[in-house]
mmCIF file of C-alpha atoms in Angstrom:
data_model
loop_
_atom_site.group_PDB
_atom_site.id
_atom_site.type_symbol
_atom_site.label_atom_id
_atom_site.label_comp_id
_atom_site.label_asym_id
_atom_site.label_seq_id
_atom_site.Cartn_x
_atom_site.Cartn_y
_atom_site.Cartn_z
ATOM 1 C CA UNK A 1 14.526 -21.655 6.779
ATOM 2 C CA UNK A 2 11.443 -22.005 4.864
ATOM 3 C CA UNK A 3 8.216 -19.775 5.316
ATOM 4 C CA UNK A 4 5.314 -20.255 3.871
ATOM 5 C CA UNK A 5 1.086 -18.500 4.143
ATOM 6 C CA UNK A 6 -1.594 -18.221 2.317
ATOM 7 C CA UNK A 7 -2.898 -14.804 1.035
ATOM 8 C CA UNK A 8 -6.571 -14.026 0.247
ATOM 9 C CA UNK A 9 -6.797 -10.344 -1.126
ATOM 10 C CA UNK A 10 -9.461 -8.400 0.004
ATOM 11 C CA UNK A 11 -10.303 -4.622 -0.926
ATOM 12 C CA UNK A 12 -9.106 -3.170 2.482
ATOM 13 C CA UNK A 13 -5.728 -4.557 2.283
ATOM 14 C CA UNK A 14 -5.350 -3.603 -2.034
ATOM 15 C CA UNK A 15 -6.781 -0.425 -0.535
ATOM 16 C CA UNK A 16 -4.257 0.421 1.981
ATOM 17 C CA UNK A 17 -1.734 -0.607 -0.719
ATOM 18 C CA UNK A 18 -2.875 1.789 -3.023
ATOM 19 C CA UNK A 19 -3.099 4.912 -0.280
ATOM 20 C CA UNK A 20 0.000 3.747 0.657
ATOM 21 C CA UNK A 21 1.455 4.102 -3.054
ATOM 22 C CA UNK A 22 -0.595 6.969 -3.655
ATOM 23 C CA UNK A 23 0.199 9.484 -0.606
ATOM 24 C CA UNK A 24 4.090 8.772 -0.508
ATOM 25 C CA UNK A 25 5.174 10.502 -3.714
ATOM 26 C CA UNK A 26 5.030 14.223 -4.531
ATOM 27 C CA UNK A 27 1.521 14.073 -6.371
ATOM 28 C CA UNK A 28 -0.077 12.469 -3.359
ATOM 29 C CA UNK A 29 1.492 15.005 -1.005
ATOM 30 C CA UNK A 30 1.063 17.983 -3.107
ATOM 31 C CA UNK A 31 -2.594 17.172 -3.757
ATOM 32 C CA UNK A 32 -3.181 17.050 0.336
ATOM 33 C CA UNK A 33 -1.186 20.407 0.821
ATOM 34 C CA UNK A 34 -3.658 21.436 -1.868
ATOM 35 C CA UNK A 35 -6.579 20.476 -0.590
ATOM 36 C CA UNK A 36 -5.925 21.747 3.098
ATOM 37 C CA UNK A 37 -4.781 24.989 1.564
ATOM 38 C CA UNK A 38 -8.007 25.487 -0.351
ATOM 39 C CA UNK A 39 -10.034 24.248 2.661
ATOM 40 C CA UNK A 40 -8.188 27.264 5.011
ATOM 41 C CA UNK A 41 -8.978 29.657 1.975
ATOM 42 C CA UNK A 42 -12.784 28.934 1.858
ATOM 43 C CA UNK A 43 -12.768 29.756 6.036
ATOM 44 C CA UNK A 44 -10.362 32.602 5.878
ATOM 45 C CA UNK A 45 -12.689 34.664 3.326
ATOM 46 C CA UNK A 46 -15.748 33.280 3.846
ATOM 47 C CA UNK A 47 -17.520 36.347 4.012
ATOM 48 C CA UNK A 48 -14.968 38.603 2.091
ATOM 49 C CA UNK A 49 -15.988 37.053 -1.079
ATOM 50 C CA UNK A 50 -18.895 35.854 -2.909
ATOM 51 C CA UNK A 51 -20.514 32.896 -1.995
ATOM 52 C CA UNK A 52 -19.770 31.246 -5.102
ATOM 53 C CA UNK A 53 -16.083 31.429 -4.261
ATOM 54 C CA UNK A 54 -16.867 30.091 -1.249
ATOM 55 C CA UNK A 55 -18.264 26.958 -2.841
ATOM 56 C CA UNK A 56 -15.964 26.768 -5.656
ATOM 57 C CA UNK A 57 -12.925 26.670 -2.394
ATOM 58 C CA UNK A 58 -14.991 23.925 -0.688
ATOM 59 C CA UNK A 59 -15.595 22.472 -3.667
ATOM 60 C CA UNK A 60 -11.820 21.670 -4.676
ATOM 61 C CA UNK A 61 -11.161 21.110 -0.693
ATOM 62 C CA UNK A 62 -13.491 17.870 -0.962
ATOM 63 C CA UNK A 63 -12.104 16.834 -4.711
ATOM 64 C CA UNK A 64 -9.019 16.847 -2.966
ATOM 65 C CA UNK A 65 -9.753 15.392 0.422
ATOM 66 C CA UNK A 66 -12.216 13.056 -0.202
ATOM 67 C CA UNK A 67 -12.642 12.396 -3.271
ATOM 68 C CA UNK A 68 -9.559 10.906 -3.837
ATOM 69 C CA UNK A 69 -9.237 8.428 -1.366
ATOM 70 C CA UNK A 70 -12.744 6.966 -2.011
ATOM 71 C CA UNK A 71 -11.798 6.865 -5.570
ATOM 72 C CA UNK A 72 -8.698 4.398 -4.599
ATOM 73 C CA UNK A 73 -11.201 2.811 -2.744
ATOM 74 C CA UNK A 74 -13.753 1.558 -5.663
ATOM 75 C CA UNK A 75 -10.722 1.710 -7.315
ATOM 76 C CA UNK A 76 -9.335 -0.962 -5.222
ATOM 77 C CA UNK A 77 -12.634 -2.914 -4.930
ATOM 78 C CA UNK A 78 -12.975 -3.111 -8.465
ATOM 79 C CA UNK A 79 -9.570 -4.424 -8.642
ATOM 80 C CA UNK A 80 -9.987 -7.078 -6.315
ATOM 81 C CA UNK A 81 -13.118 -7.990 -7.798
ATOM 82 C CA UNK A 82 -11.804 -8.309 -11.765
ATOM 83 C CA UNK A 83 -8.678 -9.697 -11.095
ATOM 84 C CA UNK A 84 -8.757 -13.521 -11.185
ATOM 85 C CA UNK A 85 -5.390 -14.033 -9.223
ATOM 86 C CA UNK A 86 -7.299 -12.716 -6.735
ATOM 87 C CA UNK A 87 -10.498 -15.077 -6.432
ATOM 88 C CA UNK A 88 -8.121 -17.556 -4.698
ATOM 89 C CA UNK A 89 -5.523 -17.658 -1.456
ATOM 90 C CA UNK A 90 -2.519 -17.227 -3.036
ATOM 91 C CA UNK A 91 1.087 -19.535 -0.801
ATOM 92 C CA UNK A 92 3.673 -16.975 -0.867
ATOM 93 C CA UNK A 93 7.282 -19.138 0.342
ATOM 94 C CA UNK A 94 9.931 -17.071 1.422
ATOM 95 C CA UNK A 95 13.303 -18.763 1.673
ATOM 96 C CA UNK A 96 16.842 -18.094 1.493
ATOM 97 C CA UNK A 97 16.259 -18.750 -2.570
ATOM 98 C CA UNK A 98 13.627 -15.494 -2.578
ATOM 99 C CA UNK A 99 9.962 -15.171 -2.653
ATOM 100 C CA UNK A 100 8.069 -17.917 -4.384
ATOM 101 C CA UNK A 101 4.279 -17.834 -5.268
ATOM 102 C CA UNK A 102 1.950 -20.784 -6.083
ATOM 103 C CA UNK A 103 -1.589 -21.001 -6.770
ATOM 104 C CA UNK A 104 -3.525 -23.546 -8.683
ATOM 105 C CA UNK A 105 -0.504 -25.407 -9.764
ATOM 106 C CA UNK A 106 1.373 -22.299 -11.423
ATOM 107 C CA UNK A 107 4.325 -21.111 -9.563
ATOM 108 C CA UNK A 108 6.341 -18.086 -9.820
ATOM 109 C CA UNK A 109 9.539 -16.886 -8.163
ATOM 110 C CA UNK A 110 11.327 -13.621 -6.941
ATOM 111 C CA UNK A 111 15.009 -12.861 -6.272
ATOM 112 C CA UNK A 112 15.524 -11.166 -2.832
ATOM 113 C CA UNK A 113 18.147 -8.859 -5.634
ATOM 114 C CA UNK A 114 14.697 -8.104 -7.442
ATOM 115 C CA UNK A 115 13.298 -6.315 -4.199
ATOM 116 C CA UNK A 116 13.793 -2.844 -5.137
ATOM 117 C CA UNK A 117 12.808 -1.938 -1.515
ATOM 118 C CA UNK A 118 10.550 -2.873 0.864
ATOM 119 C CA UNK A 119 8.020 -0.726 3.108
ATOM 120 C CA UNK A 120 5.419 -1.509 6.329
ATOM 121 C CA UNK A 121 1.943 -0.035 5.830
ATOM 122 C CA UNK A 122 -0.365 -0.462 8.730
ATOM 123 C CA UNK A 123 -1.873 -3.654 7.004
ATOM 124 C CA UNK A 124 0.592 -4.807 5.354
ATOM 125 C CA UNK A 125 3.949 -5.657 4.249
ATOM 126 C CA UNK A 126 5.484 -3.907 0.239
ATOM 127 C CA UNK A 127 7.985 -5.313 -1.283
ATOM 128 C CA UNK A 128 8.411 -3.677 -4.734
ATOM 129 C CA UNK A 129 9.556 -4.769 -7.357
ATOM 130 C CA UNK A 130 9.906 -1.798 -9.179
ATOM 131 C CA UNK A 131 8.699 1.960 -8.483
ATOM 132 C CA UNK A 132 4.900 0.692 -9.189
ATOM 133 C CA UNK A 133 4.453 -2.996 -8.417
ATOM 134 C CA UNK A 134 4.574 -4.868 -4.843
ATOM 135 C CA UNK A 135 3.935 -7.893 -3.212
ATOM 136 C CA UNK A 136 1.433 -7.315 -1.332
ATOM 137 C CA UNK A 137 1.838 -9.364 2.511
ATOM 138 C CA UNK A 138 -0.989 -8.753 4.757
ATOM 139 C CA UNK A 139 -0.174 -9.302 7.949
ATOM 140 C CA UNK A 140 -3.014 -10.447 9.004
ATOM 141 C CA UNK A 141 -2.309 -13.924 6.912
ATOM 142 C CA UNK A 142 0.975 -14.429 8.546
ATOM 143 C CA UNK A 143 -0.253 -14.510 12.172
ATOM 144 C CA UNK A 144 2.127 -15.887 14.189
ATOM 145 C CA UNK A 145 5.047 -15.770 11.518
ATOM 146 C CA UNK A 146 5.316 -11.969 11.025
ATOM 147 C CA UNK A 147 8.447 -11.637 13.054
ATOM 148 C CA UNK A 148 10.135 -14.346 11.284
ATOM 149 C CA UNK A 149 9.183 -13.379 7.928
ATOM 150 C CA UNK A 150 10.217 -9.681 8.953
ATOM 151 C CA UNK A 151 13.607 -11.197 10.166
ATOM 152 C CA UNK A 152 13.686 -13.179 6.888
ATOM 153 C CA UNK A 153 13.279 -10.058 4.683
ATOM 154 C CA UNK A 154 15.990 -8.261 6.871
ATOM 155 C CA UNK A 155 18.678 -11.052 6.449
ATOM 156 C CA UNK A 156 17.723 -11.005 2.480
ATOM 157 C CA UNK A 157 17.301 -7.755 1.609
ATOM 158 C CA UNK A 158 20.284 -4.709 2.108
ATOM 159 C CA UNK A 159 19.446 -2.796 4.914
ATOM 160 C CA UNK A 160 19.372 0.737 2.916
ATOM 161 C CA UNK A 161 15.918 -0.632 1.197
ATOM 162 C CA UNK A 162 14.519 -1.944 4.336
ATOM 163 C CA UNK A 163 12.124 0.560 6.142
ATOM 164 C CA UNK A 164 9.774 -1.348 8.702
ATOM 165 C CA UNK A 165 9.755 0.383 11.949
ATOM 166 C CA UNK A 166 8.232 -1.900 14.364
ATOM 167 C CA UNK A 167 9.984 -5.390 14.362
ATOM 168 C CA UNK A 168 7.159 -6.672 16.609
ATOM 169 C CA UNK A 169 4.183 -8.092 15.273
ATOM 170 C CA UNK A 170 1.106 -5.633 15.487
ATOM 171 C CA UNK A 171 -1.358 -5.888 17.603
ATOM 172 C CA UNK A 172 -5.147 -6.980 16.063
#
């Protein structure tokens, strides 16, 4: 069986890709457990210390918290914006062969042994190629053909890389 979408990337999805990427490794969690640690140490002696202490705490709590995430952001924009793979829908096929990609006449194609594992982000389906690079599948562009191209990925790809929770597609 043969299944085949268009993909137009946008910022939000390249976004949640990159959070994604970002927040599931030990920088990304340690930076959090950072930043919530600093944020409980600017409450729990605000007052004990001076008040530049206090702002320095606060300080690293929103370096940590925020800033980080809306730097993936314009990160992510710019991305989207400079890349010209991007400028146009992009067919992804997906067949018992692997995952093929066409766009203005240039093709490319993917083993399903190549997938080095494959993840669901709220947005999105990952299937890496290697620790740092995905294929990015919104889910949004396969409407009505997410559970197929789920059940596609499962038949293809060995269970022990497979980790997408809800078979189901989600709901908009």
């Amino acid at each position: 069986m043969e299944i085949k979408f268009d993909v137009k990337m946008t910022a939000q999805t390249m976004y949640d890709f990159m959070l994604y990427h970002s927040y599931r490794n030990f920088q990304g969690v340690f930076g959090t457990f950072l930043g919530v640690a600093v944020l409980i140490l600017a409450v729990m002696t605000f007052g004990d210390v001076s008040t530049g202490y206090t702002i320095l705490y606060l300080a690293f709590a929103v370096i940590f918290l925020v800033y980080t995430p809306l730097g993936l952001y314009t990160k992510a924009k710019r991305q989207v914006a400079m890349t010209p793979a991007f400028k146009k829908p992009i067919t992804y096929i997906l067949s018992p062969d692997g995952i093929a990609t066409e766009q203005d006449g240039n093709k490319a194609q993917a083993k399903w042994s190549d997938i080095y594992k494959v993840r669901k982000t709220k947005k999105s389906l990952l299937l890496y190629l290697n620790k740092v690079n995905a294929v990015i599948l919104p889910v949004e562009s396969m409407d009505s053909q997410y559970d197929d191209v789920v059940a596609c990925i499962r038949e293809h790809v060995p269970e022990n890389r497979v980790r997408i929770k809800d078979q189901a597609a989600p709901e908009k």
